[in-house]
Short mmCIF file of C-alpha atoms and ligand atoms in Angstrom, two decimals:
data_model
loop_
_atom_site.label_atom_id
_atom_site.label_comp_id
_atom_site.label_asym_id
_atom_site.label_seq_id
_atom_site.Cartn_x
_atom_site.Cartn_y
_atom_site.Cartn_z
CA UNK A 1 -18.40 25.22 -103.03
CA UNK A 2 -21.59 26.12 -103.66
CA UNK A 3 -21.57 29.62 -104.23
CA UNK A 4 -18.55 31.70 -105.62
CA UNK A 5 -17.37 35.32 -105.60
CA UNK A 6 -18.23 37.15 -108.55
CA UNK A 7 -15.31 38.82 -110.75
CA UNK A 8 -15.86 42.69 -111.58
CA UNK A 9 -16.46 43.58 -115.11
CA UNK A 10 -13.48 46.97 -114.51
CA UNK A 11 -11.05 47.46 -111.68
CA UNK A 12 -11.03 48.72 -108.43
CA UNK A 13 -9.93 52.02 -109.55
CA UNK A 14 -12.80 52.32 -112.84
CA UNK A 15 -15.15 54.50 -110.59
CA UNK A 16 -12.58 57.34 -109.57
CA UNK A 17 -13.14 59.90 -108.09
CA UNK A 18 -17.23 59.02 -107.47
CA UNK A 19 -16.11 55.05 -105.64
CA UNK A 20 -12.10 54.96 -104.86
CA UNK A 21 -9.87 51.96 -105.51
CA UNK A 22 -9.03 51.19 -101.79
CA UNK A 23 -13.14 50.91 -100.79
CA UNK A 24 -13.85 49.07 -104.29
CA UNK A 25 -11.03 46.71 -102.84
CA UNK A 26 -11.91 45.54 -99.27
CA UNK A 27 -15.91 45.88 -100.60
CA UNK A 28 -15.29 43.03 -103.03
CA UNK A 29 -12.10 40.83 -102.03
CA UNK A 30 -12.91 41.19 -98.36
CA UNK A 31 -16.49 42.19 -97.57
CA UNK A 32 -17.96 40.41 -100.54
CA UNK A 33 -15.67 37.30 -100.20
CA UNK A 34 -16.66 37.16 -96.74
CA UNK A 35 -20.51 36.67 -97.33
CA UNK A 36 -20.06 34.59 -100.33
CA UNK A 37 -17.62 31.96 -98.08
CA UNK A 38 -20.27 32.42 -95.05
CA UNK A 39 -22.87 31.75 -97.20
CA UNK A 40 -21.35 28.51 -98.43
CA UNK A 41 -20.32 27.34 -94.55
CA UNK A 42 -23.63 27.56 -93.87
CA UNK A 43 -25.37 25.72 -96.07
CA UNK A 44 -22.91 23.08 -96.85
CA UNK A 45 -24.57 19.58 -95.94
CA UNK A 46 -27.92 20.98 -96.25
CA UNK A 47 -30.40 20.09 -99.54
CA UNK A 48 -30.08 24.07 -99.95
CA UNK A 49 -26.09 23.54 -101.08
CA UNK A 50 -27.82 22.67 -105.10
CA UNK A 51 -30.38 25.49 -104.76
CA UNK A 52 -29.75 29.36 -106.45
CA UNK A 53 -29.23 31.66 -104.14
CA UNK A 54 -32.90 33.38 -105.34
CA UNK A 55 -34.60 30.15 -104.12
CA UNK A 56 -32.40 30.37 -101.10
CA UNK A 57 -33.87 33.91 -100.42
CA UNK A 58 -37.78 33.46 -101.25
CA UNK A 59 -37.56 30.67 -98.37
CA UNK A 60 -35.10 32.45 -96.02
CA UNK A 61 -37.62 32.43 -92.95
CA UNK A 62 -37.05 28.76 -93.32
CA UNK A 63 -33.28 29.36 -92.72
CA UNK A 64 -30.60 30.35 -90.27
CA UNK A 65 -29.57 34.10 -89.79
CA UNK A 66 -26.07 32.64 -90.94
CA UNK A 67 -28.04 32.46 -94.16
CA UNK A 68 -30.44 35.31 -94.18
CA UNK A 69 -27.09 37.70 -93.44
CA UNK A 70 -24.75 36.04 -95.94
CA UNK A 71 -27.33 34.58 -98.50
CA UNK A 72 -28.24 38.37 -98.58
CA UNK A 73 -24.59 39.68 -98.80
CA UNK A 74 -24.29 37.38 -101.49
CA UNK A 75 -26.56 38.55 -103.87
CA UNK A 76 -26.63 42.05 -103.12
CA UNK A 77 -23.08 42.71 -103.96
CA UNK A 78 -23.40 40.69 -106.76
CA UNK A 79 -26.21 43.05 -108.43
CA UNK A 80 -24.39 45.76 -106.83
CA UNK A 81 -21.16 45.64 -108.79
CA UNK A 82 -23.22 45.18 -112.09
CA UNK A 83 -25.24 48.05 -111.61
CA UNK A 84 -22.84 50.01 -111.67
CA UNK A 85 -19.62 50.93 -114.20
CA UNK A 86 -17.13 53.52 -115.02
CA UNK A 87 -18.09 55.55 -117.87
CA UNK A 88 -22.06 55.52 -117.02
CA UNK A 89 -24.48 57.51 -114.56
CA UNK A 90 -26.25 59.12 -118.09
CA UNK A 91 -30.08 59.12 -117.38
CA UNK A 92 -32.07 55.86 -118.76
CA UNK A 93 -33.61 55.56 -121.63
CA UNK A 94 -36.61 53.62 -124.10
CA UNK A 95 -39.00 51.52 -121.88
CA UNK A 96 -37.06 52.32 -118.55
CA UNK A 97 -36.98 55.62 -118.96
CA UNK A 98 -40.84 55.78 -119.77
CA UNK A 99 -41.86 53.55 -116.54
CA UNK A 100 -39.76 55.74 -114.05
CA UNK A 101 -41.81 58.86 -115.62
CA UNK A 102 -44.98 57.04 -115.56
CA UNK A 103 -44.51 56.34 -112.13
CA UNK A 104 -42.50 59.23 -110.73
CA UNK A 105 -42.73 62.04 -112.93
CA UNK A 106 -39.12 62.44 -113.91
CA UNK A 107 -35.99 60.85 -113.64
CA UNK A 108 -35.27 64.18 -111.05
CA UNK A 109 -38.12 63.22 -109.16
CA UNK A 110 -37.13 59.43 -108.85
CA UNK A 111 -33.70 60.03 -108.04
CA UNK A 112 -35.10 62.59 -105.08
CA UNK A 113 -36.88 59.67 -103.80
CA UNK A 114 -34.39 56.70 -104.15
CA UNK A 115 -31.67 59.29 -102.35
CA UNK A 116 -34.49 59.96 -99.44
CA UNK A 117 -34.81 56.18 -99.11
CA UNK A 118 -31.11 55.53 -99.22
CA UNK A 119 -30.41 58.66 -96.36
CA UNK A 120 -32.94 58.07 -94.54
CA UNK A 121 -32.18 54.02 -94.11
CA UNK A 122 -30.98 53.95 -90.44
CA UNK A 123 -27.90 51.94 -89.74
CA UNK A 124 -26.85 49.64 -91.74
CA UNK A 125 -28.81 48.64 -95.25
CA UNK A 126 -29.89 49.19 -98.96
CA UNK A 127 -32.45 51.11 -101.23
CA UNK A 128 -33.78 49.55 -104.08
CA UNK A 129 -35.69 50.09 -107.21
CA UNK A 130 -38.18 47.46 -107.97
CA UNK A 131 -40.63 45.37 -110.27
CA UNK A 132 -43.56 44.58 -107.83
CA UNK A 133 -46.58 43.54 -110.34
CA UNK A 134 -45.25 45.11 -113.24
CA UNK A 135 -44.42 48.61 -111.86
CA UNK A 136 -41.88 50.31 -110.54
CA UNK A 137 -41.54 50.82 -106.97
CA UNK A 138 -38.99 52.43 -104.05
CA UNK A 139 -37.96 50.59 -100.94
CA UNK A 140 -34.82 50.13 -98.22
CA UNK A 141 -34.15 47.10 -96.58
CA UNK A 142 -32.21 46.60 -92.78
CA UNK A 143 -28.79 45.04 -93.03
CA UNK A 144 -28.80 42.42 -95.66
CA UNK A 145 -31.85 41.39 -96.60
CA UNK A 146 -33.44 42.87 -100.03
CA UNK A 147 -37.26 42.42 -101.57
CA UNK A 148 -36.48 38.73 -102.87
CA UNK A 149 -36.35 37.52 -99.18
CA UNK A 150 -40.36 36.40 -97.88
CA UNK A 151 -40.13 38.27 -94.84
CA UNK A 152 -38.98 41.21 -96.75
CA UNK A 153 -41.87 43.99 -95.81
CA UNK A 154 -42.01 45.28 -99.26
CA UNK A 155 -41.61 42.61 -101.99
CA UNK A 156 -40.27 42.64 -105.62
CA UNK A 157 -37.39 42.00 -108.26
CA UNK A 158 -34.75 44.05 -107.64
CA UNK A 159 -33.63 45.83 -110.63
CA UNK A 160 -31.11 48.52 -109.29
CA UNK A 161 -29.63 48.47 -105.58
CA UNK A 162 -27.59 50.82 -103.35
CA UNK A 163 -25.63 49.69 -100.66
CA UNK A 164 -25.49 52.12 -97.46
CA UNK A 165 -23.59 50.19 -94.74
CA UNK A 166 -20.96 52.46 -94.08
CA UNK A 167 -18.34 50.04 -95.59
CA UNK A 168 -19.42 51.19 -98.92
CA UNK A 169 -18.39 54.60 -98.22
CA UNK A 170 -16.25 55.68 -95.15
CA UNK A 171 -12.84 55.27 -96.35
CA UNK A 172 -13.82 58.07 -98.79
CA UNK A 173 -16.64 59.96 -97.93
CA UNK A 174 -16.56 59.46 -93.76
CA UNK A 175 -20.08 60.43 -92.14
CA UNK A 176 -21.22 62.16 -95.28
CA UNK A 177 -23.80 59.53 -97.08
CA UNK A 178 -25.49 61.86 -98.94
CA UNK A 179 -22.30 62.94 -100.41
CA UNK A 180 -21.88 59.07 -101.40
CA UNK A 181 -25.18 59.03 -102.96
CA UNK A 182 -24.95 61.95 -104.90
CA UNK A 183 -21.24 60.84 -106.54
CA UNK A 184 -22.92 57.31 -106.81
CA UNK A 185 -25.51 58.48 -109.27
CA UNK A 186 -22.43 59.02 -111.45
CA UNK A 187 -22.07 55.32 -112.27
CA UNK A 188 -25.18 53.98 -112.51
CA UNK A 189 -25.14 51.69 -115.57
CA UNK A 190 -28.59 52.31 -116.83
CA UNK A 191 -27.99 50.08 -119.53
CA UNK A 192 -28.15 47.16 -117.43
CA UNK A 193 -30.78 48.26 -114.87
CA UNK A 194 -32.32 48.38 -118.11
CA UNK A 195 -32.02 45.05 -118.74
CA UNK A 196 -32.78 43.92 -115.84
CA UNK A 197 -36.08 46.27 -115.96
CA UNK A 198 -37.06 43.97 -119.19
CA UNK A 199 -36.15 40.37 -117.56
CA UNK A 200 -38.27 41.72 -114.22
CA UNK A 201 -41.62 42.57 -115.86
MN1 MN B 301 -21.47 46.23 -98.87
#
């Protein structure tokens, strides 16, 4: 297989109370699992099987939905569950820290405008922080796609992603999604958006 399902770096139940064990659960083994087995159905046979998946997604108008969905689902999830960690959700610092002011004004101020993007998403999606030329910038995306794809309206390296499909958060947190996003901020692992930041620019 092509593509396989990513293991998490800390259980299911790391991110108590803000993400409980039972969501962190069917997100990863079932939701996650699904895309990543999808993804690998539908490309298997096809010159894309010995591609990465952010090839895959810079020529996904090329490809089926099968593959725009689960291609999507794939990667997502996969920065997803590195972005964030038990133990983090202190506010960046050094290089990061000093981009999101110079663009923003404040952490405050960028968080206010990631959660806006994230609430006001409609159905099913993400918000995302990322490099586009260098700098910092907000966006959401519809379903699964993200800013790597080329028919993504707003393009860039992703660097720090929140997932709003209501998988992420019903079990918990029912219709309430800015009550998600606010307990979310509480595990950001800014260390590694951080990185990410760096690799991006
Ligand atoms: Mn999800």
């Amino acid at each position: 297989m092509a593509f396989t399902l990513p293991n998490l770096n800390y259980e299911y139940n790391a991110l108590e109370p803000h993400i409980d064990a039972r969501t962190m659960e069917i997100h990863h083994s079932k939701h996650h699992a699904a895309y990543t087995n999808n993804l690998n159905a539908a490309i298997q046979g096809t010159e894309w099987e010995s591609k990465g998946i952010e090839e895959i997604l810079k020529n996904i108008s090329k490809l089926s939905p099968a593959v725009r969905n689960n291609g999507g689902g794939f990667y997502n999830h996969g920065l997803f569950w590195e972005i964030i960690a038990p133990n983090a959700g202190a506010n960046p610092s050094g290089n990061l820290s000093e981009a999101i002011d110079k663009k923003f004004g404040s952490i405050d101020n960028f968080k206010k405008d990631f959660t806006t993007a994230a609430t006001t998403r409609f159905g099913s999606g993400w918000a995302w922080l990322i490099v586009q030329g260098g700098e910092l910038a907000i966006c959401s995306t519809p379903n699964q796609d993200n800013p790597l794809m080329d028919i993504a309206e707003v393009k860039g390296t992703p660097i720090l992603g929140l997932d709003v499909w209501e998988h992420a958060y019903y079990l918990n947190y029912q219709n309430r999604r800015p009550d998600y996003i606010t307990a979310w901020w509480n595990v950001v692992n800014w260390n590694e958006v951080a990185k990410k930041f760096s690799a991006a620019k």
